[in-house]
Structures are given as C-alpha cells and as structure tokens.
Amino acid sequence: MKIAIIGAGISAITIAQNLKDIANISLFEKSRGLGGRMALRRSGPYEFDHGAQFFTAKTKSFKEFIEPLIRKNIIKRWDARFAEFKKNKILRSVTWDSEYPHYVGVPGMNSIPEYLSKGLNIKLNVKISKIIKNTNYGWELFDDNLNNLGEFDWVISTAPAIQSAKILPGYFKYHNELMNKKMVGCFSLMLGFKKELPLLWDAALISDADISWVSVNSSKPDRVKSFSMLVHSTNAWAEKHLSDESQDVISYLTKETSEIIGYDTDQADHVALHAWKYANICKQPKSNLFIDYENKLASCGDWFIHGRIESAFEAGLMMAKEIKKNNNLK
Ligand SMILES: Cc1cc2nc3c(=O)[nH]c(=O)nc-3n(C[C@H](O)[C@H](O)[C@H](O)COP(=O)(O)OP(=O)(O)OC[C@H]3O[C@@H](n4cnc5c(N)ncnc54)[C@H](O)[C@@H]3O)c2cc1C
C-alpha cells in the first residue's frame, strides 16, 4: 500500500512513524524545512522559536512518547520565570519546575520533528495543489507547477483544515466539517538585542492588550547566548491586520511591547516578522476521525482537537491506529 501524506508537521510525522511498517509512505512538504508550526528561525547571532513556544504533557500516550526524547536530550524542561501581565502590570509570577513541567525542543523547537523524521521519505519544497482520482490505480498528486508526483492508494492531508479542504475533492466525506474548522492568525515579532534587557521574567502571558505573549527565547535551554525576544500578537488583532504592510505591523507591535514590558524595544539590533495565517484553533468537540474509506482519503491535524503540539500528536496517533486496525486498507 502506498500512502501520500501532505505536510511534515508533528501530526504528519506521527502518522508516518506509526504506519511505516504497513505502508510505503511519502510525505510532501511545501516549506524548505520540516516541522510546520514547530519552527525555528536563525538570523545572524539570533535564533527564535517563532511558532510553538513550549508544550506540556497531559495524556499518558504523549508522556510515553516524549520520555525517550527527554532521555536523548532532544527535549528539555524550560524552568522559565513566568509572569502574568494585565496590560503593563504583573499580576502573578512563578518559576516553572518539575511539578508541572514545561518542555521545549533542543536546541530549537524544530529539533523534535527533525529527530522524529529520520528514515522517513520526505520531499521538501513541494506544494501539493491538487489530487486526481486515477481510475486504474488510486490518487495522483500534483504540485503547484502541475508536475505529477506519482500514484498512491491513499492520501492523508495534514495541512490546516481550510487548506486541506482546497486540496481534497468536494465529495470527500468530511469536506463540510473541514470547511467549518475556523483557524485564526497570529503575528510573531522577532527582536534581537546586542545588550540583554534586565527583565524579571523569561516568559510572559499578557491580557488586555494586542500582544498575548512575550518570551526571552535565549532563556530556553541550550540556545545561543545572544539576547532574543519573541512576541506574539493576539489572534484577534492578527485577524484584523493580516493584510497590513509588514512595516506597519512591526511598528505597532514594537510600540505595544515597549509599553507593556517597560523597555524600549526600538533599540533592537534585529527585527523580523512572521505572519501565521492559520496559527490556532479553539478546543474542538469530540468527533469521528476524518477517514473516508470509500474514497481512501483522510485529513488530520491539531485542528481536529486543539491548537497544541500534544493535540497534533494525539490526532496523528489516533488516525494511524485507526488506519492500522482497518483491514480494508491493506
Ligand atoms: C504562533 C504559534 C504559537 C504556538 N504556540 C504553541 C505553544 O506554545 N504550545 C503548543 O503546544 N502549541 C503551540 N502552537 C500550536 C502548535 O504549533 C501546533 O498545534 C502544531 O505544531 C500543529 O502541528 P500539525 O502537524 O497539526 O500542523 P502543522 O505544523 O501546521 O503542519 C502542517 C504542514 O503542512 C504543510 N502544508 C500545508 N499545505 C501544504 C501543501 N499544499 N502542500 C504541502 N505541504 C503543505 C505546512 O507547511 C506544514 O508544515 C503554536 C502555533 C503557532 C502558529
């Protein structure tokens, strides 16, 4: 059996790792790196986890999954000094510890998908634009230059729900459900400083403002020393400004950050912006997995459960288990 998986984020890699013993799997990823929203950006002496910041582990399966990665130092605990802000006032501070561990990939969040993808057949820089049913075999995949990428029995899309809906045909059994999963945007502002800012915290959750999160990326374990800060806009602010000029967004978010943290971020040596059009999704009610046995199509991602790394893993694992136990697939 040949399976094509669209995307190479944590959900896709989880599916591939759990099905590789029963199928010949190819992953197609439109970006030049893998990991999707578990992303790392390097620029000069600075580096930024500009997507997912950290994760926690609640389910037994996810705890078991991360355990060997912790032993191999691919995952480490981030014992950040954490502060909760309401506008520019700190309401609460606590230092994260082993009681409720907060984890990061080492030396970047993308180290986790990179490590897990070893041995998988992943084609980077390939954007799937459409799939066509071939009456003799199964599905043919095409990139955005309409190059034929081969034939597969099954196609599983792990692209964000609305993007999956564009690739998969309208008769995919769960097409309407895909169309109804609304994901929201987020801006990541990356700031690098020649001199450290004397902050009393490493990670801050902010309410009542247009930014929702500021972290000192360089405070995470095993990062380069150059002082780097990562700011996330709120989803609500991003949704209103996704089509604005980057420079306007940078100016506004920099000013907002300075007002909240009480330091002038205009003095940054390095400034960059990334716009995530499909960053997050709220917690979803439980539903059937989106597996269409008749058409041999499926779709999966964090958006199936919640916009979290743990959810993306759980969604991928559930899908792989379901596919494995179903004899029709063999
Ligand atoms: C700004 C931000 C902050 C976050 N913070 C946290 C956090 O602190 N903690 C946490 O647990 N989670 C966080 N998340 C969420 C977390 O990153 C995601 O839940 C998780 O990484 C999703 O994994 P996934 O595999 O489902 O999707 P993705 O990682 O999005 O993978 C989907 C992949 O499909 C690819 N793709 C899309 N279309 C195509 C196509 N046509 N052809 C080929 N490839 C395609 C994409 O490039 C992408 O690599 C954050 C996300 C963002 C954006």
mmCIF file of C-alpha atoms and ligand atoms in Angstrom:
data_model
loop_
_atom_site.group_PDB
_atom_site.id
_atom_site.type_symbol
_atom_site.label_atom_id
_atom_site.label_comp_id
_atom_site.label_asym_id
_atom_site.label_seq_id
_atom_site.Cartn_x
_atom_site.Cartn_y
_atom_site.Cartn_z
ATOM 1 C CA MET A 1 0.000 0.000 0.000
ATOM 2 C CA LYS A 2 1.280 3.468 -0.919
ATOM 3 C CA ILE A 3 0.245 6.449 1.184
ATOM 4 C CA ALA A 4 0.894 10.111 0.397
ATOM 5 C CA ILE A 5 0.857 12.470 3.371
ATOM 6 C CA ILE A 6 0.531 16.184 2.719
ATOM 7 C CA GLY A 7 2.605 18.196 5.216
ATOM 8 C CA ALA A 8 5.521 17.324 7.502
ATOM 9 C CA GLY A 9 4.447 18.786 10.840
ATOM 10 C CA ILE A 10 4.192 16.760 14.036
ATOM 11 C CA SER A 11 0.827 15.187 13.118
ATOM 12 C CA ALA A 12 2.097 14.012 9.705
ATOM 13 C CA ILE A 13 5.327 12.646 11.162
ATOM 14 C CA THR A 14 3.391 10.816 13.898
ATOM 15 C CA ILE A 15 1.126 9.186 11.302
ATOM 16 C CA ALA A 16 4.094 8.217 9.135
ATOM 17 C CA GLN A 17 6.118 6.767 12.018
ATOM 18 C CA ASN A 18 3.159 4.666 13.146
ATOM 19 C CA LEU A 19 2.217 3.372 9.677
ATOM 20 C CA LYS A 20 5.600 2.851 8.096
ATOM 21 C CA ASP A 21 5.590 -0.867 8.908
ATOM 22 C CA ILE A 22 2.398 -1.498 6.917
ATOM 23 C CA ALA A 23 2.758 1.013 4.074
ATOM 24 C CA ASN A 24 5.153 2.738 1.732
ATOM 25 C CA ILE A 25 4.845 6.359 2.811
ATOM 26 C CA SER A 26 5.837 9.603 1.076
ATOM 27 C CA LEU A 27 5.449 12.981 2.762
ATOM 28 C CA PHE A 28 5.194 16.190 0.734
ATOM 29 C CA GLU A 29 6.012 19.470 2.488
ATOM 30 C CA LYS A 30 5.666 22.863 0.856
ATOM 31 C CA SER A 31 8.272 24.584 3.065
ATOM 32 C CA ARG A 32 12.013 24.214 2.770
ATOM 33 C CA GLY A 33 12.181 22.792 6.311
ATOM 34 C CA LEU A 34 10.017 20.299 8.140
ATOM 35 C CA GLY A 35 8.134 20.688 11.411
ATOM 36 C CA GLY A 36 5.401 23.106 10.294
ATOM 37 C CA ARG A 37 4.439 25.345 13.184
ATOM 38 C CA MET A 38 7.197 23.848 15.366
ATOM 39 C CA ALA A 39 9.542 26.264 13.693
ATOM 40 C CA LEU A 40 12.948 27.846 14.281
ATOM 41 C CA ARG A 41 14.302 30.962 12.563
ATOM 42 C CA ARG A 42 18.003 31.872 12.696
ATOM 43 C CA SER A 43 19.282 35.293 11.788
ATOM 44 C CA GLY A 44 22.892 36.316 12.403
ATOM 45 C CA PRO A 45 23.657 35.736 16.087
ATOM 46 C CA TYR A 46 19.961 35.371 16.987
ATOM 47 C CA GLU A 47 17.511 32.486 16.927
ATOM 48 C CA PHE A 48 13.784 32.337 17.520
ATOM 49 C CA ASP A 49 11.210 29.600 18.005
ATOM 50 C CA HIS A 50 8.713 31.715 16.141
ATOM 51 C CA GLY A 51 5.834 29.220 16.182
ATOM 52 C CA ALA A 52 5.118 26.961 19.146
ATOM 53 C CA GLN A 53 6.852 28.178 22.298
ATOM 54 C CA PHE A 54 6.761 25.225 24.662
ATOM 55 C CA PHE A 55 4.468 22.333 25.496
ATOM 56 C CA THR A 56 3.124 20.389 28.404
ATOM 57 C CA ALA A 57 2.151 16.718 28.569
ATOM 58 C CA LYS A 58 -1.217 15.601 29.935
ATOM 59 C CA THR A 59 -2.103 12.332 28.235
ATOM 60 C CA LYS A 60 -0.431 9.013 29.022
ATOM 61 C CA SER A 61 0.422 8.385 25.369
ATOM 62 C CA PHE A 62 2.096 11.772 24.945
ATOM 63 C CA LYS A 63 4.050 11.356 28.193
ATOM 64 C CA GLU A 64 5.266 7.973 26.946
ATOM 65 C CA PHE A 65 6.113 9.444 23.561
ATOM 66 C CA ILE A 66 8.275 12.264 24.939
ATOM 67 C CA GLU A 67 10.056 10.115 27.524
ATOM 68 C CA PRO A 68 12.774 8.706 25.170
ATOM 69 C CA LEU A 69 13.248 12.147 23.630
ATOM 70 C CA ILE A 70 13.903 13.583 27.084
ATOM 71 C CA ARG A 71 16.455 10.839 27.715
ATOM 72 C CA LYS A 72 18.174 11.710 24.415
ATOM 73 C CA ASN A 73 18.206 15.446 25.274
ATOM 74 C CA ILE A 74 16.061 16.314 22.242
ATOM 75 C CA ILE A 75 13.508 17.651 24.727
ATOM 76 C CA LYS A 76 14.416 19.580 27.874
ATOM 77 C CA ARG A 77 12.476 21.261 30.632
ATOM 78 C CA TRP A 78 12.270 25.042 30.419
ATOM 79 C CA ASP A 79 12.189 26.292 34.002
ATOM 80 C CA ALA A 80 11.213 29.800 32.995
ATOM 81 C CA ARG A 81 10.444 32.644 35.333
ATOM 82 C CA PHE A 82 6.845 33.075 34.231
ATOM 83 C CA ALA A 83 4.786 36.239 34.702
ATOM 84 C CA GLU A 84 1.146 37.034 34.026
ATOM 85 C CA PHE A 85 0.555 40.587 32.909
ATOM 86 C CA LYS A 86 -2.641 42.597 32.734
ATOM 87 C CA LYS A 87 -1.637 45.393 30.361
ATOM 88 C CA ASN A 88 1.692 46.557 31.846
ATOM 89 C CA LYS A 89 1.114 45.278 35.403
ATOM 90 C CA ILE A 90 2.442 41.948 36.632
ATOM 91 C CA LEU A 91 -0.379 40.113 38.437
ATOM 92 C CA ARG A 92 1.424 36.890 39.287
ATOM 93 C CA SER A 93 4.894 35.375 38.963
ATOM 94 C CA VAL A 94 6.020 31.812 39.335
ATOM 95 C CA THR A 95 9.021 29.764 38.274
ATOM 96 C CA TRP A 96 8.118 26.674 36.278
ATOM 97 C CA ASP A 97 9.528 23.462 37.716
ATOM 98 C CA SER A 98 9.239 19.685 37.720
ATOM 99 C CA GLU A 99 5.826 19.734 39.392
ATOM 100 C CA TYR A 100 4.162 20.735 36.112
ATOM 101 C CA PRO A 101 6.963 20.603 33.540
ATOM 102 C CA HIS A 102 7.064 22.900 30.527
ATOM 103 C CA TYR A 103 9.123 21.412 27.703
ATOM 104 C CA VAL A 104 10.952 22.693 24.636
ATOM 105 C CA GLY A 105 12.862 21.102 21.782
ATOM 106 C CA VAL A 106 16.632 21.429 21.998
ATOM 107 C CA PRO A 107 18.362 23.379 20.566
ATOM 108 C CA GLY A 108 15.152 24.558 18.849
ATOM 109 C CA MET A 109 11.502 23.530 18.746
ATOM 110 C CA ASN A 110 12.084 22.088 15.273
ATOM 111 C CA SER A 111 14.651 19.642 16.699
ATOM 112 C CA ILE A 112 11.758 17.380 17.731
ATOM 113 C CA PRO A 113 10.194 16.896 14.266
ATOM 114 C CA GLU A 114 13.678 16.763 12.734
ATOM 115 C CA TYR A 115 14.709 13.942 15.047
ATOM 116 C CA LEU A 116 11.433 12.063 14.546
ATOM 117 C CA SER A 117 11.578 12.340 10.771
ATOM 118 C CA LYS A 118 14.778 10.322 10.468
ATOM 119 C CA GLY A 119 14.314 7.487 7.988
ATOM 120 C CA LEU A 120 11.101 8.906 6.524
ATOM 121 C CA ASN A 121 10.751 9.730 2.840
ATOM 122 C CA ILE A 122 10.037 13.493 2.939
ATOM 123 C CA LYS A 123 10.053 15.719 -0.126
ATOM 124 C CA LEU A 124 10.553 19.348 0.850
ATOM 125 C CA ASN A 125 9.649 22.419 -1.227
ATOM 126 C CA VAL A 126 6.728 20.567 -2.794
ATOM 127 C CA LYS A 127 3.355 22.257 -2.527
ATOM 128 C CA ILE A 128 0.504 19.931 -3.367
ATOM 129 C CA SER A 129 -2.035 21.849 -5.405
ATOM 130 C CA LYS A 130 -4.448 19.084 -6.379
ATOM 131 C CA ILE A 131 -5.099 15.375 -6.340
ATOM 132 C CA ILE A 132 -6.906 13.488 -9.095
ATOM 133 C CA LYS A 133 -8.570 10.078 -8.994
ATOM 134 C CA ASN A 134 -6.954 7.721 -11.444
ATOM 135 C CA THR A 135 -9.448 5.035 -12.473
ATOM 136 C CA ASN A 136 -6.767 2.335 -12.824
ATOM 137 C CA TYR A 137 -4.948 2.873 -9.573
ATOM 138 C CA GLY A 138 -5.681 5.402 -6.877
ATOM 139 C CA TRP A 139 -4.730 9.017 -6.435
ATOM 140 C CA GLU A 140 -2.315 11.110 -8.453
ATOM 141 C CA LEU A 141 -0.764 14.109 -6.724
ATOM 142 C CA PHE A 142 0.284 17.318 -8.456
ATOM 143 C CA ASP A 143 2.453 20.178 -7.242
ATOM 144 C CA ASP A 144 1.767 23.831 -7.997
ATOM 145 C CA ASN A 145 3.635 23.542 -11.332
ATOM 146 C CA LEU A 146 1.306 20.647 -12.144
ATOM 147 C CA ASN A 147 4.148 18.107 -12.024
ATOM 148 C CA ASN A 148 2.777 14.629 -11.447
ATOM 149 C CA LEU A 149 4.255 13.296 -8.194
ATOM 150 C CA GLY A 150 3.138 9.722 -8.582
ATOM 151 C CA GLU A 151 0.275 7.409 -7.723
ATOM 152 C CA PHE A 152 -0.904 6.438 -4.268
ATOM 153 C CA ASP A 153 -3.615 4.244 -2.782
ATOM 154 C CA TRP A 154 -4.367 6.712 -0.010
ATOM 155 C CA VAL A 155 -3.938 10.460 0.542
ATOM 156 C CA ILE A 156 -3.876 11.946 4.041
ATOM 157 C CA SER A 157 -3.780 15.728 4.281
ATOM 158 C CA THR A 158 -2.398 17.305 7.448
ATOM 159 C CA ALA A 159 -2.435 20.854 6.068
ATOM 160 C CA PRO A 160 -4.553 23.314 8.097
ATOM 161 C CA ALA A 161 -8.244 22.376 7.737
ATOM 162 C CA ILE A 162 -9.224 25.027 5.213
ATOM 163 C CA GLN A 163 -6.156 24.292 3.071
ATOM 164 C CA SER A 164 -6.931 20.569 3.222
ATOM 165 C CA ALA A 165 -10.463 21.371 2.042
ATOM 166 C CA LYS A 166 -8.992 23.130 -1.004
ATOM 167 C CA ILE A 167 -6.829 20.134 -1.941
ATOM 168 C CA LEU A 168 -9.267 17.299 -1.236
ATOM 169 C CA PRO A 169 -12.259 16.858 -3.602
ATOM 170 C CA GLY A 170 -15.713 18.165 -2.630
ATOM 171 C CA TYR A 171 -17.020 14.589 -2.312
ATOM 172 C CA PHE A 172 -14.524 13.792 0.490
ATOM 173 C CA LYS A 173 -16.911 12.570 3.195
ATOM 174 C CA TYR A 174 -15.799 15.228 5.717
ATOM 175 C CA HIS A 175 -15.423 18.157 3.359
ATOM 176 C CA ASN A 176 -18.101 20.257 5.093
ATOM 177 C CA GLU A 177 -16.598 19.594 8.518
ATOM 178 C CA LEU A 178 -13.188 20.696 7.217
ATOM 179 C CA MET A 179 -14.681 23.906 5.839
ATOM 180 C CA ASN A 180 -16.230 24.630 9.244
ATOM 181 C CA LYS A 181 -12.976 24.391 11.244
ATOM 182 C CA LYS A 182 -12.010 28.024 11.570
ATOM 183 C CA MET A 183 -8.369 28.633 12.409
ATOM 184 C CA VAL A 184 -7.132 32.068 13.409
ATOM 185 C CA GLY A 185 -3.962 34.009 12.630
ATOM 186 C CA CYS A 186 -1.088 35.292 14.732
ATOM 187 C CA PHE A 187 1.939 37.522 14.166
ATOM 188 C CA SER A 188 5.353 36.581 15.535
ATOM 189 C CA LEU A 189 7.637 39.535 16.110
ATOM 190 C CA MET A 190 11.303 38.584 16.479
ATOM 191 C CA LEU A 191 13.611 41.004 18.296
ATOM 192 C CA GLY A 192 17.359 40.553 18.802
ATOM 193 C CA PHE A 193 19.351 42.814 21.155
ATOM 194 C CA LYS A 194 23.067 43.463 21.448
ATOM 195 C CA LYS A 195 22.597 44.061 25.183
ATOM 196 C CA GLU A 196 20.457 41.972 27.483
ATOM 197 C CA LEU A 197 17.274 43.647 28.820
ATOM 198 C CA PRO A 198 17.179 43.322 32.636
ATOM 199 C CA LEU A 199 13.767 41.638 32.732
ATOM 200 C CA LEU A 200 12.453 39.907 35.849
ATOM 201 C CA TRP A 201 10.826 37.151 33.793
ATOM 202 C CA ASP A 202 11.568 34.831 30.861
ATOM 203 C CA ALA A 203 8.037 34.209 29.666
ATOM 204 C CA ALA A 204 5.002 36.430 29.959
ATOM 205 C CA LEU A 205 1.352 35.842 29.237
ATOM 206 C CA ILE A 206 -0.429 39.119 28.613
ATOM 207 C CA SER A 207 -4.099 40.024 28.807
ATOM 208 C CA ASP A 208 -5.953 43.241 27.917
ATOM 209 C CA ALA A 209 -3.501 44.112 25.133
ATOM 210 C CA ASP A 210 -2.910 43.427 21.438
ATOM 211 C CA ILE A 211 0.036 41.179 22.254
ATOM 212 C CA SER A 212 -0.585 37.952 24.140
ATOM 213 C CA TRP A 213 2.890 36.544 24.772
ATOM 214 C CA VAL A 214 6.500 37.654 25.139
ATOM 215 C CA SER A 215 9.341 35.251 25.769
ATOM 216 C CA VAL A 216 13.072 35.529 26.061
ATOM 217 C CA ASN A 217 13.992 32.877 23.524
ATOM 218 C CA SER A 218 17.603 32.878 24.686
ATOM 219 C CA SER A 219 16.479 31.822 28.180
ATOM 220 C CA LYS A 220 15.418 28.406 26.877
ATOM 221 C CA PRO A 221 17.868 25.557 27.437
ATOM 222 C CA ASP A 222 20.836 25.167 25.081
ATOM 223 C CA ARG A 223 20.103 28.256 22.987
ATOM 224 C CA VAL A 224 22.724 30.640 21.631
ATOM 225 C CA LYS A 225 23.530 33.383 24.149
ATOM 226 C CA SER A 226 22.544 36.443 22.041
ATOM 227 C CA PHE A 227 19.532 38.031 23.720
ATOM 228 C CA SER A 228 16.427 37.310 21.666
ATOM 229 C CA MET A 229 12.777 38.049 22.348
ATOM 230 C CA LEU A 230 9.708 36.595 20.698
ATOM 231 C CA VAL A 231 6.377 38.410 20.778
ATOM 232 C CA HIS A 232 3.009 37.041 19.674
ATOM 233 C CA SER A 233 0.109 39.272 18.769
ATOM 234 C CA THR A 234 -3.338 38.238 19.918
ATOM 235 C CA ASN A 235 -5.277 36.193 17.389
ATOM 236 C CA ALA A 236 -7.981 38.883 17.331
ATOM 237 C CA TRP A 237 -5.511 41.647 16.414
ATOM 238 C CA ALA A 238 -3.848 39.458 13.760
ATOM 239 C CA GLU A 239 -7.164 38.605 12.139
ATOM 240 C CA LYS A 240 -7.822 42.343 11.609
ATOM 241 C CA HIS A 241 -4.312 43.148 10.330
ATOM 242 C CA LEU A 242 -3.111 40.116 8.353
ATOM 243 C CA SER A 243 -3.124 42.077 5.098
ATOM 244 C CA ASP A 244 -1.430 45.214 6.506
ATOM 245 C CA GLU A 245 2.076 46.238 5.407
ATOM 246 C CA SER A 246 4.705 44.362 7.462
ATOM 247 C CA GLN A 247 6.399 47.602 8.499
ATOM 248 C CA ASP A 248 3.131 48.960 9.956
ATOM 249 C CA VAL A 249 2.595 45.733 11.904
ATOM 250 C CA ILE A 250 6.184 45.806 13.192
ATOM 251 C CA SER A 251 5.883 49.459 14.299
ATOM 252 C CA TYR A 252 2.627 48.823 16.119
ATOM 253 C CA LEU A 253 3.675 45.591 17.839
ATOM 254 C CA THR A 254 7.055 47.030 18.856
ATOM 255 C CA LYS A 255 5.368 50.041 20.451
ATOM 256 C CA GLU A 256 2.801 47.833 22.190
ATOM 257 C CA THR A 257 5.581 45.551 23.507
ATOM 258 C CA SER A 258 7.625 48.507 24.832
ATOM 259 C CA GLU A 259 4.590 49.890 26.681
ATOM 260 C CA ILE A 260 3.846 46.565 28.304
ATOM 261 C CA ILE A 261 7.298 45.382 29.293
ATOM 262 C CA GLY A 262 8.565 48.862 30.223
ATOM 263 C CA TYR A 263 11.666 48.794 27.972
ATOM 264 C CA ASP A 264 12.182 50.479 24.652
ATOM 265 C CA THR A 265 12.238 47.705 22.055
ATOM 266 C CA ASP A 266 13.015 50.231 19.278
ATOM 267 C CA GLN A 267 16.662 49.757 20.200
ATOM 268 C CA ALA A 268 16.596 46.179 18.879
ATOM 269 C CA ASP A 269 19.528 45.229 16.667
ATOM 270 C CA HIS A 270 17.408 42.762 14.706
ATOM 271 C CA VAL A 271 13.688 42.940 13.897
ATOM 272 C CA ALA A 272 11.679 40.481 11.820
ATOM 273 C CA LEU A 273 8.049 39.491 11.451
ATOM 274 C CA HIS A 274 6.251 36.299 10.521
ATOM 275 C CA ALA A 275 2.522 36.169 9.819
ATOM 276 C CA TRP A 276 0.831 32.857 10.589
ATOM 277 C CA LYS A 277 -2.456 32.809 8.705
ATOM 278 C CA TYR A 278 -3.592 29.566 10.340
ATOM 279 C CA ALA A 279 -1.982 29.588 13.776
ATOM 280 C CA ASN A 280 -4.508 28.236 16.257
ATOM 281 C CA ILE A 281 -7.909 26.740 16.814
ATOM 282 C CA CYS A 282 -10.053 26.585 19.943
ATOM 283 C CA LYS A 283 -10.752 23.322 21.728
ATOM 284 C CA GLN A 284 -12.939 21.148 19.479
ATOM 285 C CA PRO A 285 -15.853 18.893 20.438
ATOM 286 C CA LYS A 286 -15.038 15.191 20.021
ATOM 287 C CA SER A 287 -15.958 13.836 16.588
ATOM 288 C CA ASN A 288 -15.262 10.877 14.316
ATOM 289 C CA LEU A 289 -11.873 10.781 12.665
ATOM 290 C CA PHE A 290 -11.974 12.238 9.163
ATOM 291 C CA ILE A 291 -11.285 8.972 7.339
ATOM 292 C CA ASP A 292 -13.226 8.336 4.130
ATOM 293 C CA TYR A 293 -12.777 4.615 3.485
ATOM 294 C CA GLU A 294 -14.730 4.652 0.239
ATOM 295 C CA ASN A 295 -12.517 7.282 -1.395
ATOM 296 C CA LYS A 296 -9.316 6.400 0.509
ATOM 297 C CA LEU A 297 -8.854 9.917 1.744
ATOM 298 C CA ALA A 298 -8.238 11.270 5.232
ATOM 299 C CA SER A 299 -7.435 14.534 6.938
ATOM 300 C CA CYS A 300 -5.863 15.225 10.287
ATOM 301 C CA GLY A 301 -4.014 17.850 12.326
ATOM 302 C CA ASP A 302 -4.046 19.701 15.635
ATOM 303 C CA TRP A 303 -7.222 21.415 14.427
ATOM 304 C CA PHE A 304 -9.033 18.120 14.990
ATOM 305 C CA ILE A 305 -8.609 18.534 18.778
ATOM 306 C CA HIS A 306 -6.935 21.811 19.870
ATOM 307 C CA GLY A 307 -4.154 24.119 18.671
ATOM 308 C CA ARG A 308 -1.429 22.381 20.665
ATOM 309 C CA ILE A 309 1.554 20.143 19.952
ATOM 310 C CA GLU A 310 0.122 17.454 22.205
ATOM 311 C CA SER A 311 -3.172 17.577 20.269
ATOM 312 C CA ALA A 312 -1.384 17.333 16.916
ATOM 313 C CA PHE A 313 0.452 14.254 18.191
ATOM 314 C CA GLU A 314 -2.745 12.699 19.617
ATOM 315 C CA ALA A 315 -4.675 13.361 16.390
ATOM 316 C CA GLY A 316 -1.902 11.739 14.327
ATOM 317 C CA LEU A 317 -1.643 8.769 16.658
ATOM 318 C CA MET A 318 -5.417 8.179 16.682
ATOM 319 C CA MET A 319 -5.529 8.311 12.897
ATOM 320 C CA ALA A 320 -2.608 5.924 12.467
ATOM 321 C CA LYS A 321 -4.102 3.426 14.952
ATOM 322 C CA GLU A 322 -7.487 3.550 13.233
ATOM 323 C CA ILE A 323 -5.980 3.072 9.782
ATOM 324 C CA LYS A 324 -3.815 0.222 11.041
ATOM 325 C CA LYS A 325 -6.658 -1.713 12.541
ATOM 326 C CA ASN A 326 -8.862 -1.347 9.467
ATOM 327 C CA ASN A 327 -8.374 -4.328 7.177
ATOM 328 C CA ASN A 328 -9.843 -2.547 4.132
ATOM 329 C CA LEU A 329 -6.654 -0.575 3.875
ATOM 330 C CA LYS A 330 -4.347 -3.469 3.306
HETATM 331 C C1 LIG B 1 2.435 31.346 16.759
HETATM 332 C C2 LIG B 1 2.119 29.992 17.301
HETATM 333 C C3 LIG B 1 2.322 29.696 18.637
HETATM 334 C C4 LIG B 1 2.062 28.433 19.149
HETATM 335 N N1 LIG B 1 2.336 28.161 20.442
HETATM 336 C C5 LIG B 1 2.176 26.902 20.910
HETATM 337 C C6 LIG B 1 2.617 26.552 22.206
HETATM 338 O O1 LIG B 1 3.230 27.380 22.908
HETATM 339 N N2 LIG B 1 2.385 25.282 22.641
HETATM 340 C C7 LIG B 1 1.780 24.332 21.851
HETATM 341 O O2 LIG B 1 1.606 23.184 22.289
HETATM 342 N N3 LIG B 1 1.374 24.632 20.600
HETATM 343 C C8 LIG B 1 1.568 25.890 20.107
HETATM 344 N N4 LIG B 1 1.209 26.191 18.834
HETATM 345 C C9 LIG B 1 0.486 25.183 18.056
HETATM 346 C C10 LIG B 1 1.404 24.075 17.510
HETATM 347 O O3 LIG B 1 2.476 24.649 16.825
HETATM 348 C C11 LIG B 1 0.578 23.215 16.584
HETATM 349 O O4 LIG B 1 -0.523 22.695 17.304
HETATM 350 C C12 LIG B 1 1.312 22.028 15.953
HETATM 351 O O5 LIG B 1 2.631 22.340 15.617
HETATM 352 C C13 LIG B 1 0.496 21.622 14.740
HETATM 353 O O6 LIG B 1 1.081 20.502 14.095
HETATM 354 P P1 LIG B 1 0.388 19.917 12.794
HETATM 355 O O7 LIG B 1 1.253 18.844 12.280
HETATM 356 O O8 LIG B 1 -1.036 19.591 13.072
HETATM 357 O O9 LIG B 1 0.320 21.149 11.753
HETATM 358 P P2 LIG B 1 1.495 21.981 11.083
HETATM 359 O O10 LIG B 1 2.657 22.062 11.971
HETATM 360 O O11 LIG B 1 0.857 23.257 10.638
HETATM 361 O O12 LIG B 1 1.883 21.102 9.808
HETATM 362 C C14 LIG B 1 1.172 21.157 8.590
HETATM 363 C C15 LIG B 1 2.188 21.182 7.478
HETATM 364 O O13 LIG B 1 1.514 21.119 6.222
HETATM 365 C C16 LIG B 1 2.262 21.898 5.301
HETATM 366 N N5 LIG B 1 1.400 22.198 4.165
HETATM 367 C C17 LIG B 1 0.280 22.974 4.147
HETATM 368 N N6 LIG B 1 -0.251 22.993 2.910
HETATM 369 C C18 LIG B 1 0.535 22.204 2.134
HETATM 370 C C19 LIG B 1 0.500 21.836 0.770
HETATM 371 N N7 LIG B 1 -0.451 22.281 -0.063
HETATM 372 N N8 LIG B 1 1.464 21.009 0.284
HETATM 373 C C20 LIG B 1 2.475 20.553 1.097
HETATM 374 N N9 LIG B 1 2.553 20.879 2.407
HETATM 375 C C21 LIG B 1 1.598 21.686 2.920
HETATM 376 C C22 LIG B 1 2.676 23.107 6.115
HETATM 377 O O14 LIG B 1 3.761 23.809 5.530
HETATM 378 C C23 LIG B 1 3.022 22.468 7.454
HETATM 379 O O15 LIG B 1 4.392 22.146 7.537
HETATM 380 C C24 LIG B 1 1.514 27.442 18.287
HETATM 381 C C25 LIG B 1 1.343 27.726 16.930
HETATM 382 C C26 LIG B 1 1.654 28.974 16.432
HETATM 383 C C27 LIG B 1 1.490 29.250 14.958
#
